[in-house]
Amino acid sequence: MVPMATGVQRTQQTQRTERRADALSKERIVDAAIEILDADGESALTFRALAARLATGAGAIYHHVANKNDLLSTAVNEVVAEVVAEAAGGDAEPREAIRAAALGLFDAIDAHPWVGTQLSQDPWQPAIPRILEVLGGPLLTLDVSRCACFDTASALMSYVLGAAGQNAANARVHPHVTDRAAFLGEIAARWTHLDPAEYPFIHQVAAVELPVHDDRAQFLAGVDLILAGIDALQ
Amino acid sequence: MVPMATGVQRTQQTQRTERRADALSKERIVDAAIEILDADGESALTFRALAARLATGAGAIYHHVANKNDLLSTAVNEVVAEVVAEAAGGDAEPREAIRAAALGLFDAIDAHPWVGTQLSQDPWQPAIPRILEVLGGPLLTLDVSRCACFDTASALMSYVLGAAGQNAANARVHPHVTDRAAFLGEIAARWTHLDPAEYPFIHQVAAVELPVHDDRAQFLAGVDLILAGIDALQ
DNA sequence: ACCTGAACACCGTTCAAGT
DNA sequence: ACCTGAACACCGTTCAAGT
């Protein structure tokens, strides 16, 4: 439909997703998928929507990507690789390196909720060793006994993926909460209706901390809790 | 199709899902859903399969359940309520109570992987306050300062849901791994092919700990790490 | 009021047919 | 070799029609 100037703009580096480029490739497909996921969320990524954006047929995508899970885990791996590249490399103090890596992952998943969903849905996808490395690597320079390193790194990863997954789910179910105070107030009210005898802790939390808590600060408090445990168990 | 002895077996308490009972109810629907989920996994639970098992039409289910998410979160809440009831109540030492609750949740999600998937997909469903209560309640009897209780309980929950979610995903992707050693050996081999300069920690883990680790023991090590952090930060 | 089941508006994936 | 897009085998959900 759209006339193409074939080969004319070869030297131009910028990518225009509006017009059909010369050839399909896994990279172009994955990048288009990421754009759809970031712009309109997980439910918007269908092979039909992706094919439309790439100005091709749905079946063509299968020549470069095995299936939807392959597409998603490749996209996740791309985002995680970027975060890890920023977090790693520096020769910061080990605890600080772990904090930075955990926070980088949290922020990335906050910005791309679909990453959190996918990470908690396939434990052996390519992004996992990256995450384990950036969280566990700094432990090698600590005095953690060799045998506890895997357990410790795995605990850090479970915590990060758990917190990030909850955050991602929240973003998915409540896409645009403008009034956070009102939203948390509703949850608190619901929790207050539970039996106080059965839920004493929930009642205290709903009354005091839940309505005013900050997700990022709470995440960081959890990281510090685990770091304190690492120090204590040495 | 199956002839029914109406009212005859009223006094009998046992539930027979093979025959159509007098009336549909949310409880009967949810119980049937749990049976399908446990027997054949998440992908087997469709409204058509559920309707067939209940000997009714697909639309009838919507008279008792709002939608599939309502059905799933009600099912999850039922399983979690059972686990929590077992774990809570006793006046065990706080750290021991937290350990027992965490392990109970881990085992329940190991037995019902779909629970792990659902829990990491909706942060405000009814089961969440139950989990937060059973993990956070014991903190009230510790000397944890009032203000850190929510952060600490939330960290415990994120860890438990993260670890359990990974475990559930693993069970979903690899339903019946008979030879665990061979399976872990394959992962280790894949990790060994990564660049040793970029993945020093992964290489050590793949060579030493990954092939022989036990998921439950590793989960418990993580709980103890967080408990040590709680003690250290007091 | 509750149930029935066909119909609707979608999915991911496949595959004969084109270039 | 790569692409096309109709077709297949499903979904969750709705709703007119029954009892």
Short mmCIF file of C-alpha atoms (C1' of nucleotides) in Angstrom, two decimals:
data_model
loop_
_atom_site.label_atom_id
_atom_site.label_comp_id
_atom_site.label_asym_id
_atom_site.label_seq_id
_atom_site.Cartn_x
_atom_site.Cartn_y
_atom_site.Cartn_z
CA MET A 1 0.00 0.00 0.00
CA VAL A 2 2.74 2.43 0.98
CA PRO A 3 5.19 2.99 -1.91
CA MET A 4 8.73 2.15 -0.92
CA ALA A 5 11.91 3.89 -2.06
CA THR A 6 13.91 0.71 -2.38
CA GLY A 7 17.47 1.02 -1.21
CA VAL A 8 17.50 4.82 -1.33
CA GLN A 9 17.74 5.38 2.40
CA ARG A 10 20.31 2.65 3.01
CA THR A 11 22.81 4.93 4.71
CA GLN A 12 20.23 6.27 7.14
CA GLN A 13 20.74 4.57 10.50
CA THR A 14 17.51 5.47 12.24
CA GLN A 15 14.87 2.81 12.30
CA ARG A 16 11.42 3.64 10.98
CA THR A 17 8.87 1.11 12.06
CA GLU A 18 6.13 2.83 10.06
CA ARG A 19 7.48 1.64 6.74
CA ARG A 20 8.42 -1.84 5.79
CA ALA A 21 12.20 -2.34 5.81
CA ASP A 22 13.92 -4.58 3.30
CA ALA A 23 13.84 -7.80 5.25
CA LEU A 24 12.41 -9.31 8.37
CA SER A 25 14.84 -10.41 11.08
CA LYS A 26 14.55 -11.72 14.61
CA GLU A 27 15.98 -8.47 15.91
CA ARG A 28 13.43 -6.30 14.09
CA ILE A 29 10.61 -8.56 15.24
CA VAL A 30 11.73 -8.50 18.88
CA ASP A 31 12.20 -4.73 18.85
CA ALA A 32 8.72 -4.25 17.43
CA ALA A 33 7.35 -6.59 20.10
CA ILE A 34 9.04 -4.55 22.83
CA GLU A 35 7.49 -1.37 21.45
CA ILE A 36 4.03 -2.92 21.52
CA LEU A 37 4.54 -4.32 25.03
CA ASP A 38 5.79 -1.01 26.41
CA ALA A 39 3.12 1.06 24.69
CA ASP A 40 0.01 -1.05 25.24
CA GLY A 41 0.86 -3.88 27.61
CA GLU A 42 1.03 -7.64 27.47
CA SER A 43 -2.46 -8.20 26.15
CA ALA A 44 -1.73 -6.05 23.09
CA LEU A 45 1.06 -8.31 21.86
CA THR A 46 -0.55 -10.70 19.38
CA PHE A 47 0.98 -12.14 16.24
CA ARG A 48 -1.65 -10.29 14.24
CA ALA A 49 -0.81 -6.92 15.80
CA LEU A 50 2.89 -7.63 15.42
CA ALA A 51 2.46 -8.63 11.78
CA ALA A 52 0.44 -5.47 11.10
CA ARG A 53 3.15 -3.27 12.62
CA LEU A 54 5.80 -5.05 10.58
CA ALA A 55 3.59 -4.86 7.47
CA THR A 56 3.75 -8.60 6.90
CA GLY A 57 1.70 -11.74 7.44
CA ALA A 58 1.39 -13.46 10.79
CA GLY A 59 3.00 -16.63 9.47
CA ALA A 60 6.16 -14.80 8.35
CA ILE A 61 7.13 -14.20 11.96
CA TYR A 62 7.49 -17.94 12.50
CA HIS A 63 10.41 -17.99 10.07
CA HIS A 64 12.48 -16.05 12.62
CA VAL A 65 10.95 -16.92 15.97
CA ALA A 66 9.99 -20.37 17.22
CA ASN A 67 6.83 -19.32 19.05
CA LYS A 68 5.44 -16.69 21.40
CA ASN A 69 7.48 -17.87 24.37
CA ASP A 70 10.68 -17.60 22.32
CA LEU A 71 9.66 -14.09 21.32
CA LEU A 72 8.97 -13.05 24.91
CA SER A 73 12.07 -14.56 26.47
CA THR A 74 14.25 -12.99 23.78
CA ALA A 75 12.65 -9.61 24.47
CA VAL A 76 13.14 -10.06 28.21
CA ASN A 77 16.74 -11.11 27.71
CA GLU A 78 17.36 -7.91 25.73
CA VAL A 79 16.00 -5.67 28.47
CA VAL A 80 17.80 -7.57 31.24
CA ALA A 81 21.08 -7.52 29.32
CA GLU A 82 20.90 -3.74 29.19
CA VAL A 83 20.21 -3.39 32.92
CA VAL A 84 22.94 -5.84 33.84
CA ALA A 85 25.47 -4.06 31.61
CA GLU A 86 24.81 -0.84 33.50
CA ALA A 87 24.89 -2.45 36.93
CA ALA A 88 27.95 -4.66 36.46
CA GLY A 89 31.47 -3.68 35.53
CA GLY A 90 32.20 -1.13 38.22
CA ASP A 91 34.41 -2.25 41.09
CA ALA A 92 32.03 -1.03 43.75
CA GLU A 93 31.90 -2.51 47.23
CA PRO A 94 30.09 -5.89 47.01
CA ARG A 95 27.06 -4.91 49.11
CA GLU A 96 26.69 -1.72 47.12
CA ALA A 97 26.99 -3.64 43.86
CA ILE A 98 24.20 -6.00 44.93
CA ARG A 99 22.01 -3.08 46.00
CA ALA A 100 22.58 -1.33 42.68
CA ALA A 101 21.85 -4.46 40.65
CA ALA A 102 18.68 -5.24 42.60
CA LEU A 103 17.44 -1.68 42.26
CA GLY A 104 18.26 -1.62 38.56
CA LEU A 105 16.20 -4.76 38.03
CA PHE A 106 13.35 -3.36 40.10
CA ASP A 107 13.28 -0.13 38.11
CA ALA A 108 13.50 -1.96 34.79
CA ILE A 109 10.58 -4.20 35.69
CA ASP A 110 8.68 -1.19 36.96
CA ALA A 111 9.19 0.46 33.58
CA HIS A 112 8.45 -2.76 31.65
CA PRO A 113 5.96 -4.77 33.73
CA TRP A 114 5.79 -7.52 31.11
CA VAL A 115 9.41 -8.37 31.97
CA GLY A 116 8.36 -9.22 35.50
CA THR A 117 5.54 -11.43 34.31
CA GLN A 118 7.74 -13.36 31.90
CA LEU A 119 10.63 -13.76 34.36
CA SER A 120 8.38 -15.41 36.92
CA GLN A 121 7.03 -17.78 34.28
CA ASP A 122 10.11 -19.56 33.00
CA PRO A 123 12.94 -20.31 35.45
CA TRP A 124 15.52 -21.39 32.89
CA GLN A 125 15.22 -18.71 30.23
CA PRO A 126 18.36 -16.88 29.04
CA ALA A 127 17.86 -13.87 31.31
CA ILE A 128 18.09 -15.99 34.46
CA PRO A 129 21.86 -16.68 34.42
CA ARG A 130 22.39 -12.95 33.78
CA ILE A 131 20.37 -12.05 36.86
CA LEU A 132 22.02 -14.72 38.99
CA GLU A 133 25.44 -13.49 37.86
CA VAL A 134 24.87 -9.82 38.62
CA LEU A 135 23.40 -10.64 42.05
CA GLY A 136 25.78 -13.50 42.90
CA GLY A 137 29.03 -12.26 41.39
CA PRO A 138 29.74 -9.76 44.17
CA LEU A 139 29.42 -12.57 46.72
CA LEU A 140 32.63 -14.11 45.35
CA THR A 141 34.60 -11.15 46.71
CA LEU A 142 32.88 -11.39 50.10
CA ASP A 143 33.88 -13.94 52.68
CA VAL A 144 30.78 -16.03 52.06
CA SER A 145 31.80 -19.64 52.28
CA ARG A 146 31.91 -21.28 48.87
CA CYS A 147 29.05 -23.64 49.58
CA ALA A 148 26.53 -20.93 50.54
CA CYS A 149 27.04 -18.77 47.44
CA PHE A 150 24.41 -20.45 45.28
CA ASP A 151 21.84 -20.50 48.07
CA THR A 152 22.48 -16.83 48.81
CA ALA A 153 22.34 -15.68 45.19
CA SER A 154 19.24 -17.76 44.63
CA ALA A 155 17.58 -16.16 47.66
CA LEU A 156 18.39 -12.70 46.33
CA MET A 157 16.98 -13.61 42.93
CA SER A 158 13.80 -15.11 44.38
CA TYR A 159 13.26 -11.96 46.39
CA VAL A 160 13.86 -9.64 43.45
CA LEU A 161 11.65 -11.65 41.10
CA GLY A 162 8.94 -12.00 43.73
CA ALA A 163 8.82 -8.29 44.53
CA ALA A 164 9.11 -7.27 40.90
CA GLY A 165 6.45 -9.79 39.89
CA GLN A 166 4.00 -8.38 42.41
CA ASN A 167 4.78 -4.91 41.15
CA ALA A 168 4.28 -5.95 37.55
CA ALA A 169 0.98 -7.62 38.34
CA ASN A 170 -0.16 -4.49 40.08
CA ALA A 171 0.71 -2.39 37.03
CA ARG A 172 -1.15 -4.86 34.81
CA VAL A 173 -4.33 -5.01 36.88
CA HIS A 174 -4.38 -1.28 37.68
CA PRO A 175 -2.76 0.33 34.64
CA HIS A 176 -3.08 3.98 35.52
CA VAL A 177 -3.65 4.71 39.18
CA THR A 178 -3.58 8.48 39.38
CA ASP A 179 -4.48 8.75 43.04
CA ARG A 180 -2.23 6.34 44.88
CA ALA A 181 -3.44 7.44 48.31
CA ALA A 182 -7.04 6.70 47.39
CA PHE A 183 -6.08 3.35 45.89
CA LEU A 184 -4.15 2.23 48.98
CA GLY A 185 -6.95 3.59 51.15
CA GLU A 186 -9.37 1.23 49.41
CA ILE A 187 -7.13 -1.77 50.04
CA ALA A 188 -6.69 -0.71 53.65
CA ALA A 189 -10.45 -0.40 54.06
CA ARG A 190 -10.97 -3.88 52.63
CA TRP A 191 -8.36 -5.32 55.01
CA THR A 192 -9.96 -3.53 57.95
CA HIS A 193 -13.17 -5.46 57.31
CA LEU A 194 -11.39 -8.75 58.02
CA ASP A 195 -11.81 -10.35 61.44
CA PRO A 196 -9.43 -8.54 63.84
CA ALA A 197 -8.98 -11.70 65.92
CA GLU A 198 -7.84 -13.67 62.91
CA TYR A 199 -5.87 -10.83 61.26
CA PRO A 200 -4.19 -8.75 64.01
CA PHE A 201 -1.10 -8.03 61.93
CA ILE A 202 -3.10 -7.05 58.84
CA HIS A 203 -5.15 -4.64 60.92
CA GLN A 204 -2.07 -2.90 62.23
CA VAL A 205 -0.54 -2.68 58.76
CA ALA A 206 -3.76 -1.39 57.21
CA ALA A 207 -4.09 1.26 59.89
CA VAL A 208 -0.52 2.53 59.95
CA GLU A 209 1.90 1.61 57.20
CA LEU A 210 0.04 0.36 54.11
CA PRO A 211 -1.58 3.70 53.19
CA VAL A 212 1.69 5.62 53.20
CA HIS A 213 4.26 3.06 52.09
CA ASP A 214 6.52 3.49 49.06
CA ASP A 215 7.07 0.42 46.89
CA ARG A 216 10.63 1.24 45.91
CA ALA A 217 11.71 2.07 49.48
CA GLN A 218 10.07 -1.11 50.73
CA PHE A 219 11.88 -3.12 48.06
CA LEU A 220 15.19 -1.61 49.12
CA ALA A 221 14.45 -2.35 52.79
CA GLY A 222 14.06 -6.00 51.83
CA VAL A 223 17.39 -6.02 49.99
CA ASP A 224 19.06 -4.52 53.06
CA LEU A 225 17.41 -7.14 55.25
CA ILE A 226 18.92 -9.94 53.16
CA LEU A 227 22.30 -8.19 53.06
CA ALA A 228 22.20 -7.95 56.84
CA GLY A 229 21.49 -11.67 56.94
CA ILE A 230 24.47 -12.37 54.69
CA ASP A 231 26.74 -10.40 57.00
CA ALA A 232 25.30 -12.07 60.09
CA LEU A 233 25.75 -15.61 58.78
CA GLN A 234 29.43 -15.17 57.95
CA MET B 1 -27.55 -39.11 31.05
CA VAL B 2 -26.73 -40.68 34.40
CA PRO B 3 -29.89 -41.48 36.36
CA MET B 4 -30.01 -39.67 39.66
CA ALA B 5 -31.42 -40.93 42.93
CA THR B 6 -32.85 -37.61 43.98
CA GLY B 7 -32.47 -36.90 47.64
CA VAL B 8 -31.71 -40.45 48.57
CA GLN B 9 -28.08 -39.93 49.50
CA ARG B 10 -28.65 -36.65 51.30
CA THR B 11 -27.07 -37.81 54.52
CA GLN B 12 -23.93 -38.98 52.80
CA GLN B 13 -21.24 -36.35 53.25
CA THR B 14 -18.80 -37.46 50.60
CA GLN B 15 -18.85 -35.47 47.40
CA ARG B 16 -19.25 -37.27 44.09
CA THR B 17 -18.25 -35.11 41.16
CA GLU B 18 -19.06 -37.82 38.66
CA ARG B 19 -22.76 -37.30 38.96
CA ARG B 20 -24.65 -34.06 38.68
CA ALA B 21 -25.74 -32.81 42.11
CA ASP B 22 -29.02 -31.02 42.65
CA ALA B 23 -27.77 -27.49 42.09
CA LEU B 24 -24.73 -25.61 40.96
CA SER B 25 -22.95 -23.49 43.55
CA LYS B 26 -19.75 -21.47 43.66
CA GLU B 27 -18.27 -24.01 46.06
CA ARG B 28 -18.98 -26.96 43.77
CA ILE B 29 -17.59 -25.07 40.79
CA VAL B 30 -14.41 -24.07 42.61
CA ASP B 31 -13.86 -27.59 43.93
CA ALA B 32 -14.26 -29.03 40.44
CA ALA B 33 -11.80 -26.43 39.13
CA ILE B 34 -9.25 -27.43 41.77
CA GLU B 35 -9.60 -31.07 40.78
CA ILE B 36 -8.95 -30.23 37.13
CA LEU B 37 -6.01 -27.97 37.98
CA ASP B 38 -4.40 -30.57 40.24
CA ALA B 39 -4.98 -33.45 37.85
CA ASP B 40 -4.09 -31.89 34.50
CA GLY B 41 -2.57 -28.47 35.10
CA GLU B 42 -3.44 -24.88 34.37
CA SER B 43 -3.93 -25.31 30.65
CA ALA B 44 -6.61 -27.95 31.23
CA LEU B 45 -8.91 -25.57 33.10
CA THR B 46 -11.31 -24.18 30.52
CA PHE B 47 -14.93 -23.24 30.98
CA ARG B 48 -15.85 -25.96 28.52
CA ALA B 49 -13.94 -28.65 30.44
CA LEU B 50 -15.34 -27.37 33.71
CA ALA B 51 -18.89 -27.36 32.33
CA ALA B 52 -18.44 -30.89 31.02
CA ARG B 53 -17.26 -32.12 34.41
CA LEU B 54 -20.20 -30.42 36.10
CA ALA B 55 -22.57 -31.74 33.43
CA THR B 56 -23.85 -28.29 32.59
CA GLY B 57 -23.40 -25.56 30.01
CA ALA B 58 -20.47 -23.18 29.98
CA GLY B 59 -22.70 -20.17 30.51
CA ALA B 60 -24.22 -21.57 33.70
CA ILE B 61 -20.89 -21.13 35.49
CA TYR B 62 -21.18 -17.37 35.07
CA HIS B 63 -24.20 -17.34 37.34
CA HIS B 64 -21.95 -18.20 40.28
CA VAL B 65 -18.53 -16.87 39.29
CA ALA B 66 -17.74 -13.46 37.81
CA ASN B 67 -15.03 -14.63 35.43
CA LYS B 68 -11.98 -16.86 35.21
CA ASN B 69 -9.87 -14.65 37.46
CA ASP B 70 -12.56 -14.78 40.15
CA LEU B 71 -12.62 -18.57 39.80
CA LEU B 72 -8.82 -18.85 40.11
CA SER B 73 -8.39 -16.46 43.02
CA THR B 74 -11.20 -18.18 44.92
CA ALA B 75 -9.53 -21.55 44.33
CA VAL B 76 -6.17 -20.16 45.45
CA ASN B 77 -7.74 -18.62 48.53
CA GLU B 78 -9.20 -22.00 49.47
CA VAL B 79 -5.83 -23.77 49.25
CA VAL B 80 -4.00 -20.97 51.08
CA ALA B 81 -6.63 -20.86 53.83
CA GLU B 82 -6.01 -24.54 54.50
CA VAL B 83 -2.24 -24.13 54.69
CA VAL B 84 -2.48 -21.07 56.91
CA ALA B 85 -4.90 -22.81 59.26
CA GLU B 86 -2.34 -25.57 59.78
CA ALA B 87 0.60 -23.23 60.19
CA ALA B 88 -1.01 -20.64 62.48
CA GLY B 89 -2.59 -21.15 65.84
CA GLY B 90 0.26 -22.80 67.67
CA ASP B 91 2.23 -20.69 70.12
CA ALA B 92 5.58 -21.68 68.68
CA GLU B 93 8.64 -19.50 68.91
CA PRO B 94 8.27 -16.65 66.36
CA ARG B 95 11.20 -17.65 64.11
CA GLU B 96 9.98 -21.22 64.12
CA ALA B 97 6.44 -20.09 63.29
CA ILE B 98 7.72 -18.10 60.30
CA ARG B 99 9.82 -21.04 59.13
CA ALA B 100 6.85 -23.39 59.41
CA ALA B 101 4.53 -21.00 57.56
CA ALA B 102 7.01 -20.39 54.75
CA LEU B 103 7.67 -24.09 54.35
CA GLY B 104 3.95 -24.86 54.40
CA LEU B 105 3.38 -22.37 51.59
CA PHE B 106 6.32 -23.75 49.62
CA ASP B 107 5.04 -27.31 49.92
CA ALA B 108 1.49 -26.30 49.03
CA ILE B 109 2.65 -24.49 45.90
CA ASP B 110 4.89 -27.41 45.05
CA ALA B 111 1.85 -29.69 45.25
CA HIS B 112 -0.40 -27.20 43.40
CA PRO B 113 1.83 -25.26 40.98
CA TRP B 114 -1.13 -23.27 39.64
CA VAL B 115 -1.38 -21.61 43.07
CA GLY B 116 2.10 -20.14 42.59
CA THR B 117 1.25 -18.83 39.15
CA GLN B 118 -1.93 -17.15 40.30
CA LEU B 119 -0.39 -15.66 43.46
CA SER B 120 2.29 -13.90 41.46
CA GLN B 121 -0.33 -12.51 39.08
CA ASP B 122 -2.62 -10.53 41.34
CA PRO B 123 -1.16 -8.72 44.36
CA TRP B 124 -4.43 -7.80 46.03
CA GLN B 125 -6.37 -11.06 45.83
CA PRO B 126 -7.96 -12.49 49.00
CA ALA B 127 -5.12 -14.94 49.69
CA ILE B 128 -2.56 -12.14 50.04
CA PRO B 129 -3.66 -10.81 53.47
CA ARG B 130 -3.72 -14.40 54.71
CA ILE B 131 -0.12 -14.92 53.64
CA LEU B 132 1.01 -11.58 54.99
CA GLU B 133 -0.68 -12.37 58.31
CA VAL B 134 0.86 -15.79 58.78
CA LEU B 135 4.33 -14.50 57.89
CA GLY B 136 4.03 -11.14 59.65
CA GLY B 137 2.01 -12.06 62.73
CA PRO B 138 4.94 -13.68 64.54
CA LEU B 139 6.93 -10.46 64.11
CA LEU B 140 4.57 -8.71 66.54
CA THR B 141 5.91 -10.85 69.36
CA LEU B 142 9.51 -10.17 68.36
CA ASP B 143 11.27 -6.94 69.24
CA VAL B 144 11.06 -5.65 65.67
CA SER B 145 10.31 -1.96 65.88
CA ARG B 146 6.73 -1.16 64.90
CA CYS B 147 7.71 0.72 61.78
CA ALA B 148 9.74 -2.10 60.19
CA CYS B 149 7.06 -4.79 60.54
CA PHE B 150 5.35 -4.17 57.21
CA ASP B 151 8.64 -3.96 55.31
CA THR B 152 9.85 -7.17 56.93
CA ALA B 153 6.66 -9.15 56.35
CA SER B 154 6.50 -7.86 52.78
CA ALA B 155 10.09 -8.99 52.19
CA LEU B 156 9.26 -12.45 53.51
CA MET B 157 6.21 -12.63 51.27
CA SER B 158 8.09 -11.46 48.18
CA TYR B 159 10.73 -14.10 48.81
CA VAL B 160 8.21 -16.89 49.33
CA LEU B 161 6.15 -15.92 46.29
CA GLY B 162 9.26 -15.48 44.17
CA ALA B 163 10.74 -18.85 45.06
CA ALA B 164 7.40 -20.61 44.85
CA GLY B 165 6.62 -18.95 41.53
CA GLN B 166 9.88 -20.15 40.02
CA ASN B 167 9.14 -23.61 41.33
CA ALA B 168 5.64 -23.55 39.89
CA ALA B 169 6.90 -22.37 36.51
CA ASN B 170 9.41 -25.18 36.51
CA ALA B 171 6.70 -27.71 37.22
CA ARG B 172 4.58 -26.24 34.43
CA VAL B 173 7.32 -26.21 31.79
CA HIS B 174 8.78 -29.58 32.76
CA PRO B 175 5.78 -31.52 34.07
CA HIS B 176 7.37 -34.86 34.78
CA VAL B 177 11.13 -34.81 35.14
CA THR B 178 11.99 -38.33 36.10
CA ASP B 179 15.75 -37.91 36.06
CA ARG B 180 16.51 -34.77 38.03
CA ALA B 181 20.27 -35.23 37.83
CA ALA B 182 20.15 -35.39 34.04
CA PHE B 183 17.86 -32.37 33.87
CA LEU B 184 20.13 -30.24 36.07
CA GLY B 185 23.12 -31.53 34.17
CA GLU B 186 21.64 -30.14 30.96
CA ILE B 187 21.13 -26.71 32.51
CA ALA B 188 24.66 -26.81 33.91
CA ALA B 189 26.04 -27.71 30.48
CA ARG B 190 24.15 -24.80 28.90
CA TRP B 191 25.51 -22.41 31.52
CA THR B 192 29.02 -23.74 31.02
CA HIS B 193 28.85 -22.62 27.38
CA LEU B 194 28.47 -18.99 28.46
CA ASP B 195 31.55 -16.74 28.39
CA PRO B 196 33.56 -17.46 31.56
CA ALA B 197 34.85 -13.89 31.67
CA GLU B 198 31.33 -12.49 31.69
CA TYR B 199 29.81 -15.23 33.89
CA PRO B 200 32.38 -16.26 36.53
CA PHE B 201 29.78 -16.87 39.20
CA ILE B 202 27.52 -18.89 36.90
CA HIS B 203 30.46 -21.09 35.92
CA GLN B 204 31.25 -21.87 39.53
CA VAL B 205 27.62 -22.60 40.34
CA ALA B 206 27.19 -24.81 37.26
CA ALA B 207 30.32 -26.77 38.11
CA VAL B 208 29.71 -27.30 41.80
CA GLU B 209 26.33 -26.60 43.34
CA LEU B 210 23.63 -26.49 40.66
CA PRO B 211 23.76 -30.19 39.69
CA VAL B 212 23.32 -31.42 43.26
CA HIS B 213 21.14 -28.77 44.89
CA ASP B 214 17.78 -29.47 46.54
CA ASP B 215 15.02 -26.93 45.91
CA ARG B 216 13.36 -27.29 49.29
CA ALA B 217 16.63 -27.05 51.22
CA GLN B 218 17.65 -24.02 49.17
CA PHE B 219 14.30 -22.39 49.89
CA LEU B 220 14.75 -22.99 53.61
CA ALA B 221 18.30 -21.57 53.48
CA GLY B 222 16.80 -18.37 52.06
CA VAL B 223 14.24 -18.16 54.86
CA ASP B 224 17.01 -18.57 57.42
CA LEU B 225 19.02 -15.86 55.68
CA ILE B 226 16.14 -13.40 56.02
CA LEU B 227 15.53 -14.48 59.64
CA ALA B 228 19.20 -13.83 60.37
CA GLY B 229 18.78 -10.39 58.84
CA ILE B 230 15.78 -9.71 61.06
CA ASP B 231 17.79 -10.63 64.14
CA ALA B 232 20.77 -8.57 62.99
CA LEU B 233 18.75 -5.41 62.34
CA GLN B 234 17.12 -5.35 65.75
"C1'" DA C 1 -34.04 -17.90 38.99
"C1'" DC C 2 -31.35 -20.85 36.92
"C1'" DC C 3 -29.69 -23.28 33.11
"C1'" DT C 4 -28.56 -24.27 28.07
"C1'" DG C 5 -25.55 -24.11 24.24
"C1'" DA C 6 -24.95 -21.67 20.00
"C1'" DA C 7 -22.68 -17.52 18.65
"C1'" DC C 8 -19.21 -13.82 18.97
"C1'" DA C 9 -14.81 -11.99 18.91
"C1'" DC C 10 -10.89 -13.26 19.58
"C1'" DC C 11 -6.19 -16.26 20.18
"C1'" DG C 12 -1.44 -19.04 18.59
"C1'" DT C 13 -0.03 -21.79 15.07
"C1'" DT C 14 0.06 -24.23 10.56
"C1'" DC C 15 0.48 -24.70 5.72
"C1'" DA C 16 -0.65 -24.63 0.77
"C1'" DA C 17 0.20 -21.28 -2.40
"C1'" DG C 18 2.74 -17.62 -4.18
"C1'" DT C 19 7.39 -14.72 -5.33
"C1'" DA D 1 14.34 -18.94 0.92
"C1'" DC D 2 11.13 -16.08 2.37
"C1'" DC D 3 6.64 -14.37 2.62
"C1'" DT D 4 1.40 -14.42 2.47
"C1'" DG D 5 -2.95 -14.89 4.59
"C1'" DA D 6 -6.68 -18.10 4.85
"C1'" DA D 7 -7.75 -21.95 7.73
"C1'" DC D 8 -7.62 -24.77 11.95
"C1'" DA D 9 -8.41 -25.69 16.55
"C1'" DC D 10 -9.01 -23.60 20.13
"C1'" DC D 11 -10.16 -19.70 23.97
"C1'" DG D 12 -13.34 -16.56 27.50
"C1'" DT D 13 -17.55 -14.51 27.51
"C1'" DT D 14 -22.34 -13.22 26.12
"C1'" DC D 15 -27.13 -13.84 25.45
"C1'" DA D 16 -31.53 -15.28 23.38
"C1'" DA D 17 -34.15 -19.07 24.34
"C1'" DG D 18 -35.77 -22.49 27.29
"C1'" DT D 19 -37.52 -24.63 32.14
#
